[in-house]
Amino acid sequence: MSSSISVIHPNLSAGARKTLLTYLAISAVVFLLMMVFGASMRYEQSEWLGMGPQYFYQIMTAHGIGMIGIVGLAASAVMWFFLSRHVQLSTPILVANLVFFLIGVVLILGAIFIGGFAAAWTFLYPLPAMGKGVWGNHAAASYLVGLLLIGVGFLLLYLDTARGIMKKYGNLGKALGWPQLFFNSQDEAPPSAVIASTMVLIVNIAGIAAGAVVLVLSLVNLYMPSYELDPLLVKNLIYFFGHVFINAAIYQAVIAVYEILPLYTNRPWKPTKVFILSWTLSTLMVMSVYPHHLLMDFAMPKWALIMGQIISYMSGFPVLVVTAIGALTLIYRSGIKWDVTSRLLILSMLGWACGVIPAIVDGTISVNNVMHNTLWVPGHFHIYLLLGLLPMLFGFMYYLVQSNGNKVGAVDDVAFWFYLVGGMGFVTMFLLSGKESIPRRWAAHLSEWVPYDRIASVFATLVVIGALVFAYRFLTRLSRINIATS
Amino acid sequence: MSRSILFFVLFLYLLSYSIIGQWFEVSMVRHVLIQIPCLVLAGYLFGRKSLINNRFLILINDKGLAGILMCIFIGGYWMLPRALDAALAGSNMALVKYISLPFFVGIPLAISWQRIHPIARAVIKIEFLTMLFRLGWLYLVSPNRLCNFYQLNEQIILGKCFLIIATSLSLYWILQLFAEDYREQETLKKNNLYDQASS
Amino acid sequence: MNRYSLISTTLVLIISAAVWWQGTSGFKAFTSEAARRIDVLEYPRKLSGLDFENQTFENINFSDYKGKVVLLDFIYTSCPDICYALGFSFKSIKAELEEAGLQEQIQIVNITFNLEQDTPERLSAYVQRYTSDHDMWHGLRLKDPGQLKQLLSDFGVVVIPNEHGGFDHNAAIHILDKEGRLVGIHDYQSQQQIVAQIREQISATVL
Ligand code: HEM
Ligand SMILES: [Cu+2]
């Protein structure tokens, strides 16, 4: 067993390296900030802060969009790092995406904290146009334009990914491994990073296009209210775009698991037929099911809604199952080397898998009627974002920090346990609150709910402390990160 | 071969700009979905055939930037309902339309498309699709007539046409990404006439 | 990028900006209806002195309304939809102004563009739908059908026959000031703005 984990990238240019580290450094800071926002919402509900509903909803909007945006950014850095080992990607476009992102962030922050925009990150129609004095049309417009710019940046990035992949592998089908899957091709299948990136670029380009349509229409409606949109259609488009984007963040971050875990177990993780099949299935499920009922069912019957809900939860299922089982077989009796990186990556697998269970419970019709719009829902998605996605991203950061012989201290181990215990406690409190029918998105809670909020607040504080150490470690070790070329 | 294309171009152009033109213009759908595209196509085919290797145009149209911008902005202008009205109101805007669509949209498109960055090409394609979806949706929900010269129900038909075209075009382009082999294309392009001309 | 391309790109950008600016009245009007509304707000429009007759066979010229603020729309009496909406909107504006005691200061006018069918008798019946006050509310038709084109183009109104034997036409309420100039065009739903502009015009001093 080798004593140190090697971080190798044969053809990473200095410019790309710097840009990727900038992506990650910004992400580390924003994760922390957004977590503080998240915790402060819980403090407010615990009656410890007294910021008032207006600030609460501003912070809720900022936390929602901030987290979604920043995990997208961090996850794309993971994808880029591993994909660019296999195909040629453009550094200027990587930079352009960051520039668009930052301009978008400025517009969004301005909308929220100067303009007072607080319609939640989902900007569901017709709420943005109904600020009623709390925020004006210009604030709403600034938010929408900010999102649009961020979308443009990511669009460029994924188009470049597509170009790079197709140039090397011919077309998207070949990059997904279809010749191996369907035609028994004896050629070696594309590496998992390529398969995953192909899936991601397909669904994200579609998602961003849907978002670009609905954002512009919402803008038109802001200034010309007589153009009334169909709220159901708008909601579907927004959810298609939001759901796809956040899930795609997981599919990008999971590349870190495929690439890093084998280094810890000294066993290769080769794409098998089942692996290829699962990624293809997930791609097709997202692409075929959702657009179908977006375009055709202008007025959606209830069963379509519920089917859509379940299938959109399930669309990630094949990949999840294959990845979780793959990870298990990889570790089983491998004498895996335990450190913060490997712990975070294993945690991420568990978190991702556990997150699906409450989702399926919620998707069930009878439960849905009771649970939806309670804290059960934030409970389910915080499991796989806070305990699934973020550990992948932090794990990747530690992988870089511990590159080629660099060591971290015991503080980091303690921080991991803070994060783990805090995170599990925090999401459990969401689920328990949901079971008690405590509604989501309420700034002030009834007095009988407050005990739940206070326990959750304590756990949230533990998470924040853990993340503080992670972020501090990454930022202070930036200059020592050592990426070998061979 | 080249002569037959020129005849075809002339035919498209005359088809639009003649008494038959009026037949196109009485219907919003024919105006927007047949006449305007024909005028652009006439310019495009002519440009492809005769101007793509023009040294002067290559000189002033480095990377296709000026041309593609002209195509986008002038083409976009003709998507405004107000521009359609103006062309019908009997002023000299009609003449402007017959000249600007082939010369300032079709030709620039022809001489610039292969020259712009592939990512820009993809962005333009996607933006074109989303624009069709947006316009289609807007035309369907607009409470008022957008053009004074056309009836509300025609506007709704046009909106549906936009949505249908956008959907089919997206499906077609998606299929292409799975069916064609872009490795070969990349190498093929190296031997392309125009690439040698520009380098 | 070479110098020539830089120049040509700049030129393209400048020309496009000019085309768009001009073509959208400074990015404010994307339809011709919006354009005409903005235009009259900025430049009050003089109208030709055409000869009409009203529902009681009186000869009328716009100059007869001098000193009053005129509320005006274009109609045909067999219209099944828009014209009704316009009519009811007039009625409710009239009520609001009467409540404020301003009825002496305004004149309501419907002008038909269907000269073949809309006789003074039919106009009279049309006005009667909304009021029995045939002084304050006029239904007008041109005496000379040859002047219809002039009339419509003065206002920027377009009328197109539809397949049901009726017409599609702009659905808007026009306001003429005390001098007989076209100064405002509004959606019939925007009663608040219409009344506000009428009040403003009533209190404006005649030069
Ligand atoms: C320390 C970690 C975190 C804390 C304390 C926290 C806390 C919260 C709280 C209190 C809410 C509002 C619940 C309500 O409706 O009353 C919330 C909502 C939300 N959180 Fe978190 N969160 C954390 C991490 C994350 C992460 C990592 C993500 C995503 C990557 C995330 C995404 C969201 C989203 C999308 C919402 C929904 C906002 C809305 O309802 O509009 N959170 N979070
Ligand atoms: Cu009518």
mmCIF file with all atom_site columns, N, CA and C in Angstrom, chain A residues 156 159-160 167-168 170-174 178 202 205 209 212-213 216-217 226-228 233 237, chain B residues 118-119 122-123 126 130 133-134 137-138 141-143 146 167 177-183 186:
data_model
loop_
_atom_site.group_PDB
_atom_site.id
_atom_site.type_symbol
_atom_site.label_atom_id
_atom_site.label_alt_id
_atom_site.label_comp_id
_atom_site.label_asym_id
_atom_site.label_entity_id
_atom_site.label_seq_id
_atom_site.pdbx_PDB_ins_code
_atom_site.Cartn_x
_atom_site.Cartn_y
_atom_site.Cartn_z
_atom_site.occupancy
_atom_site.B_iso_or_equiv
_atom_site.pdbx_formal_charge
_atom_site.auth_seq_id
_atom_site.auth_comp_id
_atom_site.auth_asym_id
_atom_site.auth_atom_id
_atom_site.pdbx_PDB_model_num
ATOM 1   N N  . LEU A 1 156 ? -21.823 27.680 -22.162 1.00 0.00 ? 156 LEU A N  1
ATOM 2   C CA . LEU A 1 156 ? -20.548 27.683 -22.884 1.00 0.00 ? 156 LEU A CA 1
ATOM 3   C C  . LEU A 1 156 ? -19.680 26.510 -22.426 1.00 0.00 ? 156 LEU A C  1
ATOM 4   N N  . LEU A 1 159 ? -21.022 23.213 -23.737 1.00 0.00 ? 159 LEU A N  1
ATOM 5   C CA . LEU A 1 159 ? -20.841 23.094 -25.182 1.00 0.00 ? 159 LEU A CA 1
ATOM 6   C C  . LEU A 1 159 ? -19.390 22.753 -25.491 1.00 0.00 ? 159 LEU A C  1
ATOM 7   N N  . ASP A 1 160 ? -18.486 23.360 -24.740 1.00 0.00 ? 160 ASP A N  1
ATOM 8   C CA . ASP A 1 160 ? -17.078 23.052 -24.965 1.00 0.00 ? 160 ASP A CA 1
ATOM 9   C C  . ASP A 1 160 ? -16.787 21.598 -24.581 1.00 0.00 ? 160 ASP A C  1
ATOM 10  N N  . LYS A 1 167 ? -15.020 15.332 -30.428 1.00 0.00 ? 167 LYS A N  1
ATOM 11  C CA . LYS A 1 167 ? -13.823 15.340 -31.252 1.00 0.00 ? 167 LYS A CA 1
ATOM 12  C C  . LYS A 1 167 ? -13.015 14.069 -31.013 1.00 0.00 ? 167 LYS A C  1
ATOM 13  N N  . LYS A 1 168 ? -13.022 13.612 -29.766 1.00 0.00 ? 168 LYS A N  1
ATOM 14  C CA . LYS A 1 168 ? -12.222 12.420 -29.495 1.00 0.00 ? 168 LYS A CA 1
ATOM 15  C C  . LYS A 1 168 ? -13.013 11.127 -29.708 1.00 0.00 ? 168 LYS A C  1
ATOM 16  N N  . GLY A 1 170 ? -16.157 10.838 -31.265 1.00 0.00 ? 170 GLY A N  1
ATOM 17  C CA . GLY A 1 170 ? -17.000 10.746 -32.463 1.00 0.00 ? 170 GLY A CA 1
ATOM 18  C C  . GLY A 1 170 ? -18.358 11.354 -32.259 1.00 0.00 ? 170 GLY A C  1
ATOM 19  N N  . ASN A 1 171 ? -19.154 10.781 -31.370 1.00 0.00 ? 171 ASN A N  1
ATOM 20  C CA . ASN A 1 171 ? -20.434 11.400 -31.073 1.00 0.00 ? 171 ASN A CA 1
ATOM 21  C C  . ASN A 1 171 ? -20.888 11.024 -29.670 1.00 0.00 ? 171 ASN A C  1
ATOM 22  N N  . LEU A 1 172 ? -22.031 11.562 -29.278 1.00 0.00 ? 172 LEU A N  1
ATOM 23  C CA . LEU A 1 172 ? -22.453 11.395 -27.890 1.00 0.00 ? 172 LEU A CA 1
ATOM 24  C C  . LEU A 1 172 ? -22.765 9.941  -27.565 1.00 0.00 ? 172 LEU A C  1
ATOM 25  N N  . GLY A 1 173 ? -23.348 9.227  -28.528 1.00 0.00 ? 173 GLY A N  1
ATOM 26  C CA . GLY A 1 173 ? -23.664 7.824  -28.295 1.00 0.00 ? 173 GLY A CA 1
ATOM 27  C C  . GLY A 1 173 ? -22.390 7.031  -28.004 1.00 0.00 ? 173 GLY A C  1
ATOM 28  N N  . LYS A 1 174 ? -21.361 7.270  -28.807 1.00 0.00 ? 174 LYS A N  1
ATOM 29  C CA . LYS A 1 174 ? -20.108 6.538  -28.595 1.00 0.00 ? 174 LYS A CA 1
ATOM 30  C C  . LYS A 1 174 ? -19.485 6.912  -27.262 1.00 0.00 ? 174 LYS A C  1
ATOM 31  N N  . TRP A 1 178 ? -22.141 3.290  -26.055 1.00 0.00 ? 178 TRP A N  1
ATOM 32  C CA . TRP A 1 178 ? -23.156 2.472  -26.718 1.00 0.00 ? 178 TRP A CA 1
ATOM 33  C C  . TRP A 1 178 ? -22.586 1.363  -27.597 1.00 0.00 ? 178 TRP A C  1
ATOM 34  N N  . ILE A 1 202 ? -25.503 16.539 -21.695 1.00 0.00 ? 202 ILE A N  1
ATOM 35  C CA . ILE A 1 202 ? -26.788 16.396 -22.386 1.00 0.00 ? 202 ILE A CA 1
ATOM 36  C C  . ILE A 1 202 ? -27.918 16.982 -21.538 1.00 0.00 ? 202 ILE A C  1
ATOM 37  N N  . ILE A 1 205 ? -27.493 20.932 -20.857 1.00 0.00 ? 205 ILE A N  1
ATOM 38  C CA . ILE A 1 205 ? -27.776 21.834 -21.975 1.00 0.00 ? 205 ILE A CA 1
ATOM 39  C C  . ILE A 1 205 ? -29.288 21.933 -22.165 1.00 0.00 ? 205 ILE A C  1
ATOM 40  N N  . ALA A 1 209 ? -31.425 25.347 -21.567 1.00 0.00 ? 209 ALA A N  1
ATOM 41  C CA . ALA A 1 209 ? -32.267 25.890 -22.633 1.00 0.00 ? 209 ALA A CA 1
ATOM 42  C C  . ALA A 1 209 ? -33.681 26.141 -22.118 1.00 0.00 ? 209 ALA A C  1
ATOM 43  N N  . ALA A 1 212 ? -33.604 29.138 -20.032 1.00 0.00 ? 212 ALA A N  1
ATOM 44  C CA . ALA A 1 212 ? -33.469 30.372 -20.790 1.00 0.00 ? 212 ALA A CA 1
ATOM 45  C C  . ALA A 1 212 ? -34.806 30.803 -21.377 1.00 0.00 ? 212 ALA A C  1
ATOM 46  N N  . VAL A 1 213 ? -35.628 29.834 -21.745 1.00 0.00 ? 213 VAL A N  1
ATOM 47  C CA . VAL A 1 213 ? -36.958 30.186 -22.248 1.00 0.00 ? 213 VAL A CA 1
ATOM 48  C C  . VAL A 1 213 ? -37.788 30.800 -21.131 1.00 0.00 ? 213 VAL A C  1
ATOM 49  N N  . VAL A 1 216 ? -36.691 34.348 -19.744 1.00 0.00 ? 216 VAL A N  1
ATOM 50  C CA . VAL A 1 216 ? -37.021 35.491 -20.590 1.00 0.00 ? 216 VAL A CA 1
ATOM 51  C C  . VAL A 1 216 ? -38.525 35.762 -20.571 1.00 0.00 ? 216 VAL A C  1
ATOM 52  N N  . LEU A 1 217 ? -39.306 34.681 -20.586 1.00 0.00 ? 217 LEU A N  1
ATOM 53  C CA . LEU A 1 217 ? -40.754 34.898 -20.523 1.00 0.00 ? 217 LEU A CA 1
ATOM 54  C C  . LEU A 1 217 ? -41.150 35.570 -19.208 1.00 0.00 ? 217 LEU A C  1
ATOM 55  N N  . SER A 1 226 ? -49.746 42.042 -19.067 1.00 0.00 ? 226 SER A N  1
ATOM 56  C CA . SER A 1 226 ? -50.903 41.508 -19.775 1.00 0.00 ? 226 SER A CA 1
ATOM 57  C C  . SER A 1 226 ? -50.563 40.207 -20.500 1.00 0.00 ? 226 SER A C  1
ATOM 58  N N  . TYR A 1 227 ? -49.250 39.906 -20.640 1.00 0.00 ? 227 TYR A N  1
ATOM 59  C CA . TYR A 1 227 ? -48.875 38.594 -21.170 1.00 0.00 ? 227 TYR A CA 1
ATOM 60  C C  . TYR A 1 227 ? -48.896 37.611 -20.017 1.00 0.00 ? 227 TYR A C  1
ATOM 61  N N  . GLU A 1 228 ? -50.049 36.990 -19.805 1.00 0.00 ? 228 GLU A N  1
ATOM 62  C CA . GLU A 1 228 ? -50.152 36.095 -18.669 1.00 0.00 ? 228 GLU A CA 1
ATOM 63  C C  . GLU A 1 228 ? -49.657 34.717 -19.050 1.00 0.00 ? 228 GLU A C  1
ATOM 64  N N  . LEU A 1 233 ? -47.179 25.499 -16.435 1.00 0.00 ? 233 LEU A N  1
ATOM 65  C CA . LEU A 1 233 ? -46.115 25.267 -17.404 1.00 0.00 ? 233 LEU A CA 1
ATOM 66  C C  . LEU A 1 233 ? -44.826 25.923 -16.934 1.00 0.00 ? 233 LEU A C  1
ATOM 67  N N  . LEU A 1 237 ? -41.238 24.070 -16.127 1.00 0.00 ? 237 LEU A N  1
ATOM 68  C CA . LEU A 1 237 ? -39.977 24.420 -16.776 1.00 0.00 ? 237 LEU A CA 1
ATOM 69  C C  . LEU A 1 237 ? -38.926 24.771 -15.730 1.00 0.00 ? 237 LEU A C  1
ATOM 70  N N  . PRO B 2 118 ? -16.666 27.210 -33.360 1.00 0.00 ? 118 PRO B N  1
ATOM 71  C CA . PRO B 2 118 ? -17.699 26.175 -33.249 1.00 0.00 ? 118 PRO B CA 1
ATOM 72  C C  . PRO B 2 118 ? -18.608 26.356 -32.030 1.00 0.00 ? 118 PRO B C  1
ATOM 73  N N  . ILE B 2 119 ? -18.054 26.852 -30.936 1.00 0.00 ? 119 ILE B N  1
ATOM 74  C CA . ILE B 2 119 ? -18.894 27.057 -29.750 1.00 0.00 ? 119 ILE B CA 1
ATOM 75  C C  . ILE B 2 119 ? -19.917 28.154 -30.041 1.00 0.00 ? 119 ILE B C  1
ATOM 76  N N  . ALA B 2 122 ? -22.725 26.728 -31.948 1.00 0.00 ? 122 ALA B N  1
ATOM 77  C CA . ALA B 2 122 ? -23.660 25.976 -31.117 1.00 0.00 ? 122 ALA B CA 1
ATOM 78  C C  . ALA B 2 122 ? -24.538 26.919 -30.303 1.00 0.00 ? 122 ALA B C  1
ATOM 79  N N  . VAL B 2 123 ? -23.921 27.973 -29.764 1.00 0.00 ? 123 VAL B N  1
ATOM 80  C CA . VAL B 2 123 ? -24.701 28.926 -28.967 1.00 0.00 ? 123 VAL B CA 1
ATOM 81  C C  . VAL B 2 123 ? -25.786 29.556 -29.835 1.00 0.00 ? 123 VAL B C  1
ATOM 82  N N  . ILE B 2 126 ? -28.636 27.145 -30.368 1.00 0.00 ? 126 ILE B N  1
ATOM 83  C CA . ILE B 2 126 ? -29.486 26.980 -29.190 1.00 0.00 ? 126 ILE B CA 1
ATOM 84  C C  . ILE B 2 126 ? -30.305 28.242 -28.946 1.00 0.00 ? 126 ILE B C  1
ATOM 85  N N  . THR B 2 130 ? -34.337 28.488 -28.650 1.00 0.00 ? 130 THR B N  1
ATOM 86  C CA . THR B 2 130 ? -35.051 29.031 -27.491 1.00 0.00 ? 130 THR B CA 1
ATOM 87  C C  . THR B 2 130 ? -35.854 30.255 -27.911 1.00 0.00 ? 130 THR B C  1
ATOM 88  N N  . PHE B 2 133 ? -39.062 29.044 -29.289 1.00 0.00 ? 133 PHE B N  1
ATOM 89  C CA . PHE B 2 133 ? -39.956 28.629 -28.208 1.00 0.00 ? 133 PHE B CA 1
ATOM 90  C C  . PHE B 2 133 ? -40.565 29.856 -27.527 1.00 0.00 ? 133 PHE B C  1
ATOM 91  N N  . ARG B 2 134 ? -39.730 30.853 -27.245 1.00 0.00 ? 134 ARG B N  1
ATOM 92  C CA . ARG B 2 134 ? -40.235 32.039 -26.559 1.00 0.00 ? 134 ARG B CA 1
ATOM 93  C C  . ARG B 2 134 ? -41.268 32.756 -27.407 1.00 0.00 ? 134 ARG B C  1
ATOM 94  N N  . TRP B 2 137 ? -44.519 30.842 -27.629 1.00 0.00 ? 137 TRP B N  1
ATOM 95  C CA . TRP B 2 137 ? -45.256 30.958 -26.370 1.00 0.00 ? 137 TRP B CA 1
ATOM 96  C C  . TRP B 2 137 ? -45.891 32.349 -26.243 1.00 0.00 ? 137 TRP B C  1
ATOM 97  N N  . LEU B 2 138 ? -45.106 33.368 -26.551 1.00 0.00 ? 138 LEU B N  1
ATOM 98  C CA . LEU B 2 138 ? -45.632 34.740 -26.454 1.00 0.00 ? 138 LEU B CA 1
ATOM 99  C C  . LEU B 2 138 ? -46.803 34.947 -27.399 1.00 0.00 ? 138 LEU B C  1
ATOM 100 N N  . VAL B 2 141 ? -49.930 33.508 -25.930 1.00 0.00 ? 141 VAL B N  1
ATOM 101 C CA . VAL B 2 141 ? -50.553 34.124 -24.764 1.00 0.00 ? 141 VAL B CA 1
ATOM 102 C C  . VAL B 2 141 ? -50.840 35.612 -24.948 1.00 0.00 ? 141 VAL B C  1
ATOM 103 N N  . SER B 2 142 ? -50.365 36.187 -26.054 1.00 0.00 ? 142 SER B N  1
ATOM 104 C CA . SER B 2 142 ? -50.575 37.620 -26.204 1.00 0.00 ? 142 SER B CA 1
ATOM 105 C C  . SER B 2 142 ? -52.069 37.941 -26.264 1.00 0.00 ? 142 SER B C  1
ATOM 106 N N  . PRO B 2 143 ? -52.519 38.837 -25.394 1.00 0.00 ? 143 PRO B N  1
ATOM 107 C CA . PRO B 2 143 ? -53.948 39.164 -25.387 1.00 0.00 ? 143 PRO B CA 1
ATOM 108 C C  . PRO B 2 143 ? -54.318 40.059 -26.570 1.00 0.00 ? 143 PRO B C  1
ATOM 109 N N  . LEU B 2 146 ? -50.507 41.502 -32.286 1.00 0.00 ? 146 LEU B N  1
ATOM 110 C CA . LEU B 2 146 ? -49.191 42.126 -32.284 1.00 0.00 ? 146 LEU B CA 1
ATOM 111 C C  . LEU B 2 146 ? -48.978 42.898 -33.570 1.00 0.00 ? 146 LEU B C  1
ATOM 112 N N  . THR B 2 167 ? -39.568 22.358 -31.893 1.00 0.00 ? 167 THR B N  1
ATOM 113 C CA . THR B 2 167 ? -39.464 20.998 -31.362 1.00 0.00 ? 167 THR B CA 1
ATOM 114 C C  . THR B 2 167 ? -38.816 20.064 -32.381 1.00 0.00 ? 167 THR B C  1
ATOM 115 N N  . LEU B 2 177 ? -26.380 14.632 -33.129 1.00 0.00 ? 177 LEU B N  1
ATOM 116 C CA . LEU B 2 177 ? -25.264 14.497 -32.201 1.00 0.00 ? 177 LEU B CA 1
ATOM 117 C C  . LEU B 2 177 ? -25.000 13.044 -31.837 1.00 0.00 ? 177 LEU B C  1
ATOM 118 N N  . PHE B 2 178 ? -26.013 12.190 -32.064 1.00 0.00 ? 178 PHE B N  1
ATOM 119 C CA . PHE B 2 178 ? -25.810 10.783 -31.758 1.00 0.00 ? 178 PHE B CA 1
ATOM 120 C C  . PHE B 2 178 ? -25.461 9.975  -32.998 1.00 0.00 ? 178 PHE B C  1
ATOM 121 N N  . ALA B 2 179 ? -25.816 10.510 -34.172 1.00 0.00 ? 179 ALA B N  1
ATOM 122 C CA . ALA B 2 179 ? -25.697 9.695  -35.373 1.00 0.00 ? 179 ALA B CA 1
ATOM 123 C C  . ALA B 2 179 ? -24.413 9.960  -36.155 1.00 0.00 ? 179 ALA B C  1
ATOM 124 N N  . GLU B 2 180 ? -24.022 11.212 -36.215 1.00 0.00 ? 180 GLU B N  1
ATOM 125 C CA . GLU B 2 180 ? -22.866 11.502 -37.055 1.00 0.00 ? 180 GLU B CA 1
ATOM 126 C C  . GLU B 2 180 ? -21.563 11.236 -36.309 1.00 0.00 ? 180 GLU B C  1
ATOM 127 N N  . ASP B 2 181 ? -20.500 11.158 -37.063 1.00 0.00 ? 181 ASP B N  1
ATOM 128 C CA . ASP B 2 181 ? -19.213 11.003 -36.411 1.00 0.00 ? 181 ASP B CA 1
ATOM 129 C C  . ASP B 2 181 ? -18.409 12.270 -36.599 1.00 0.00 ? 181 ASP B C  1
ATOM 130 N N  . TYR B 2 182 ? -18.173 12.961 -35.518 1.00 0.00 ? 182 TYR B N  1
ATOM 131 C CA . TYR B 2 182 ? -17.531 14.262 -35.628 1.00 0.00 ? 182 TYR B CA 1
ATOM 132 C C  . TYR B 2 182 ? -16.020 14.172 -35.697 1.00 0.00 ? 182 TYR B C  1
ATOM 133 N N  . ARG B 2 183 ? -15.479 12.992 -35.465 1.00 0.00 ? 183 ARG B N  1
ATOM 134 C CA . ARG B 2 183 ? -14.038 12.848 -35.659 1.00 0.00 ? 183 ARG B CA 1
ATOM 135 C C  . ARG B 2 183 ? -13.704 13.031 -37.121 1.00 0.00 ? 183 ARG B C  1
ATOM 136 N N  . GLU B 2 186 ? -14.002 16.574 -38.447 1.00 0.00 ? 186 GLU B N  1
ATOM 137 C CA . GLU B 2 186 ? -12.896 17.453 -38.103 1.00 0.00 ? 186 GLU B CA 1
ATOM 138 C C  . GLU B 2 186 ? -11.753 17.297 -39.100 1.00 0.00 ? 186 GLU B C  1
#
